[in-house]
Amino acid sequence: MAVHAACKRFGQQLGGVQGPGLTRFGAVSSVSRRRQLDCREMSQLVKSNGRRLFLVDTLALVRRLEAQGVPSQQAEAITAAVTDVLNDSLENVSQSFVSKPEMQKVEMAQESNLSKFKSEVQNSQGHHFSLLQHETEKLRNDIDKMRSELRYEVDKVNAGQRRIREELSNQSAETSSLTNKLDREIHALRAQLEAAKYDVIKYCIGSLVSISAVGLAVIRILM
């Protein structure tokens, strides 16, 4: 938009220039385009609209226009218009791009943000690592506690099993002792029964003999 306005203003300023002047200006413009690489010296510093400063060799341009037959006022108007166009173009370009100090400022801000982000990440990592260590230590303590409780329960079960084995062994010994005692008593009873049987038999035989003798004696008396 700035370039368009400058070109429009340049056309308005050239509106008062006569036809031959315009023809000469076209020739001068062609010569200026061919020789613009050779024109390196800057004669003065021109201020553009109070916004930027642009280096342009206006005096040399006016002298060349006058050398081509362009009137002095028209040469100055053409030079002013060209200067405005160049300044507006430079202003447009400067607005389109970022300056080096601004780039450095942005880079410094980005580096600061990056450093801050790295610091936050490191702090977060340290915090999470400490939490992880704390949780790991707590879990290790819980595992050790559970292991101790499990070992205690296992020892308790083993002690109970040993006690049961001892009780079973004692009961087995008592059962064996009772069995042996019963066997001895049974054998003693059998021996006593055998002895009593023999005594009964002897008693019966003696009784029969006595009865027989008494009977025979009675029979003899009666006869």
Coordinates of C-alpha atoms in Angstrom, one line a residue:
M1 CA 0.0 0.0 0.0
A2 CA 2.9 2.4 0.8
V3 CA 4.5 1.7 -2.6
H4 CA 1.2 2.2 -4.4
A5 CA 0.6 5.6 -2.6
A6 CA 4.2 6.7 -3.4
C7 CA 3.8 5.8 -7.1
K8 CA 0.5 7.7 -7.2
R9 CA 2.1 10.7 -5.6
F10 CA 5.0 10.4 -8.0
G11 CA 2.6 10.5 -10.9
Q12 CA 0.8 13.5 -9.5
Q13 CA 4.1 15.3 -9.1
L14 CA 5.0 14.6 -12.7
G15 CA 1.6 15.8 -13.9
G16 CA 3.0 19.3 -14.5
V17 CA 5.9 18.1 -16.6
Q18 CA 5.6 18.8 -20.4
G19 CA 5.8 16.0 -22.9
P20 CA 9.4 16.6 -24.0
G21 CA 10.4 16.6 -20.3
L22 CA 8.7 13.2 -19.8
T23 CA 10.5 11.8 -22.9
R24 CA 13.8 13.1 -21.6
F25 CA 12.9 11.6 -18.1
G26 CA 12.3 8.2 -19.7
A27 CA 15.7 8.4 -21.3
V28 CA 17.3 9.5 -18.1
S29 CA 15.5 6.7 -16.2
S30 CA 16.9 4.2 -18.8
V31 CA 20.4 5.6 -18.3
S32 CA 20.0 5.7 -14.6
R33 CA 19.0 2.0 -14.6
R34 CA 22.0 1.1 -16.7
R35 CA 24.4 3.1 -14.5
Q36 CA 22.9 2.5 -11.0
L37 CA 25.5 -0.1 -10.2
D38 CA 28.2 2.5 -10.8
C39 CA 26.7 5.2 -8.6
R40 CA 28.0 4.4 -5.1
E41 CA 28.6 7.8 -3.6
M42 CA 25.9 9.3 -1.4
S43 CA 25.8 13.1 -1.3
Q44 CA 23.2 13.8 1.5
L45 CA 20.9 12.3 4.0
V46 CA 17.2 12.8 3.2
K47 CA 14.5 12.4 5.9
S48 CA 11.4 10.5 4.7
N49 CA 8.1 11.7 6.3
G50 CA 9.9 12.0 9.6
R51 CA 10.0 8.3 10.0
R52 CA 13.2 6.9 8.6
L53 CA 16.5 8.1 7.1
F54 CA 17.5 7.0 3.7
L55 CA 20.9 7.5 1.9
V56 CA 20.4 8.8 -1.6
D57 CA 22.6 10.8 -4.0
T58 CA 19.9 13.4 -4.8
L59 CA 22.4 16.0 -6.0
A60 CA 24.0 13.7 -8.5
L61 CA 20.5 12.7 -9.7
V62 CA 19.4 16.3 -10.2
R63 CA 22.6 17.2 -12.0
R64 CA 22.1 14.2 -14.4
L65 CA 18.5 15.2 -15.1
E66 CA 19.6 18.8 -15.8
A67 CA 22.4 17.5 -18.0
Q68 CA 19.7 15.7 -20.1
G69 CA 17.8 18.9 -20.6
V70 CA 15.2 18.6 -17.8
P71 CA 14.4 21.9 -16.1
S72 CA 15.8 22.4 -12.6
Q73 CA 12.4 22.4 -10.8
Q74 CA 11.2 19.3 -12.7
A75 CA 14.5 17.6 -11.9
E76 CA 14.1 18.4 -8.2
A77 CA 10.5 17.2 -8.3
I78 CA 11.5 13.9 -10.0
T79 CA 14.3 13.4 -7.5
A80 CA 11.9 14.1 -4.6
A81 CA 9.4 11.6 -6.0
V82 CA 12.0 8.9 -6.5
T83 CA 13.3 9.5 -3.0
D84 CA 9.8 9.2 -1.6
V85 CA 9.2 6.0 -3.5
L86 CA 12.5 4.5 -2.3
N87 CA 11.8 5.6 1.3
D88 CA 8.3 4.2 1.2
S89 CA 9.6 1.0 -0.3
L90 CA 12.3 0.8 2.4
E91 CA 9.7 1.5 5.1
N92 CA 7.5 -1.2 3.7
V93 CA 10.4 -3.7 3.6
S94 CA 11.5 -2.7 7.2
Q95 CA 7.9 -3.3 8.4
S96 CA 7.8 -6.7 6.6
F97 CA 11.0 -8.0 8.3
V98 CA 12.3 -8.1 11.8
S99 CA 15.3 -6.1 12.8
K100 CA 18.5 -7.7 14.2
P101 CA 18.0 -6.2 17.7
E102 CA 14.5 -7.5 17.7
M103 CA 15.7 -10.9 16.5
Q104 CA 18.3 -10.9 19.3
K105 CA 15.7 -9.8 21.8
V106 CA 13.4 -12.7 20.6
E107 CA 16.3 -15.1 20.7
M108 CA 17.2 -14.0 24.2
A109 CA 13.6 -14.4 25.3
Q110 CA 13.4 -17.8 23.8
E111 CA 16.7 -18.8 25.4
S112 CA 15.4 -17.5 28.7
N113 CA 12.2 -19.4 28.3
L114 CA 14.1 -22.5 27.3
S115 CA 16.4 -22.2 30.3
K116 CA 13.4 -21.7 32.5
F117 CA 11.7 -24.7 30.9
K118 CA 14.8 -26.8 31.4
S119 CA 15.0 -25.7 35.0
E120 CA 11.4 -26.6 35.5
V121 CA 11.8 -30.0 33.9
Q122 CA 14.9 -30.7 36.0
N123 CA 13.1 -29.6 39.2
S124 CA 10.1 -31.7 38.2
Q125 CA 12.3 -34.7 37.4
G126 CA 14.1 -34.3 40.7
H127 CA 10.8 -34.0 42.6
H128 CA 9.4 -37.1 40.8
F129 CA 12.6 -39.0 41.4
S130 CA 12.6 -38.2 45.1
L131 CA 8.9 -39.3 45.2
L132 CA 9.8 -42.4 43.4
Q133 CA 12.6 -43.2 45.8
H134 CA 10.3 -42.5 48.7
E135 CA 7.6 -44.8 47.3
T136 CA 10.2 -47.5 46.5
E137 CA 11.6 -47.3 50.0
K138 CA 8.1 -47.5 51.5
L139 CA 7.3 -50.5 49.2
R140 CA 10.6 -52.2 50.2
N141 CA 9.8 -51.7 53.9
D142 CA 6.3 -53.1 53.3
I143 CA 7.7 -56.1 51.5
D144 CA 10.2 -56.7 54.3
K145 CA 7.5 -56.4 56.9
M146 CA 5.3 -58.8 55.0
R147 CA 8.2 -61.2 54.6
S148 CA 8.9 -61.1 58.3
E149 CA 5.2 -61.7 59.0
L150 CA 5.1 -64.5 56.5
R151 CA 8.3 -66.0 58.0
Y152 CA 6.7 -65.8 61.5
E153 CA 3.6 -67.5 60.3
V154 CA 5.6 -70.2 58.6
D155 CA 7.6 -70.8 61.7
K156 CA 4.4 -70.9 63.7
V157 CA 2.9 -73.4 61.3
N158 CA 6.1 -75.5 61.5
A159 CA 6.1 -75.3 65.3
G160 CA 2.5 -76.5 65.3
Q161 CA 3.3 -79.3 62.9
R162 CA 6.2 -80.4 65.2
R163 CA 4.0 -80.2 68.2
I164 CA 1.3 -82.3 66.4
R165 CA 4.0 -84.8 65.5
E166 CA 5.2 -85.0 69.0
E167 CA 1.6 -85.4 70.3
L168 CA 1.0 -88.1 67.7
S169 CA 4.2 -89.8 68.7
N170 CA 3.3 -89.6 72.4
Q171 CA -0.2 -91.0 71.6
S172 CA 1.3 -93.7 69.6
A173 CA 3.7 -94.6 72.4
E174 CA 0.8 -94.5 74.9
T175 CA -1.3 -96.7 72.6
S176 CA 1.5 -99.2 72.3
S177 CA 2.0 -99.2 76.0
L178 CA -1.7 -99.8 76.6
T179 CA -1.8 -102.5 74.0
N180 CA 1.1 -104.3 75.6
K181 CA -0.5 -103.9 79.0
L182 CA -3.8 -105.3 77.7
D183 CA -1.9 -108.2 76.1
R184 CA -0.2 -108.9 79.4
E185 CA -3.4 -108.7 81.4
I186 CA -5.2 -110.9 78.8
H187 CA -2.4 -113.5 79.0
A188 CA -2.6 -113.3 82.8
L189 CA -6.3 -113.8 82.8
R190 CA -6.0 -116.7 80.4
A191 CA -3.4 -118.3 82.7
Q192 CA -5.7 -117.7 85.7
L193 CA -8.6 -119.2 83.8
E194 CA -6.5 -122.3 82.9
A195 CA -5.5 -122.7 86.5
A196 CA -9.0 -122.3 87.7
K197 CA -10.2 -124.8 85.2
Y198 CA -7.7 -127.4 86.4
D199 CA -8.7 -126.7 90.0
V200 CA -12.4 -127.1 89.1
I201 CA -11.7 -130.4 87.3
K202 CA -9.6 -131.7 90.2
Y203 CA -12.4 -130.6 92.6
C204 CA -15.0 -132.3 90.6
I205 CA -13.0 -135.5 90.3
G206 CA -12.4 -135.4 94.1
S207 CA -16.0 -134.8 94.7
L208 CA -17.0 -137.6 92.4
V209 CA -14.6 -140.0 94.1
S210 CA -15.8 -139.0 97.5
I211 CA -19.4 -139.4 96.5
S212 CA -18.6 -142.8 95.0
A213 CA -16.9 -143.9 98.2
V214 CA -19.7 -142.7 100.3
G215 CA -22.2 -144.4 98.1
L216 CA -20.3 -147.7 98.2
A217 CA -20.1 -147.5 101.9
V218 CA -23.8 -146.9 102.2
I219 CA -24.5 -149.8 99.9
R220 CA -22.3 -152.1 102.0
I221 CA -24.0 -151.0 105.1
L222 CA -27.4 -151.7 103.7
M223 CA -26.5 -155.0 102.4

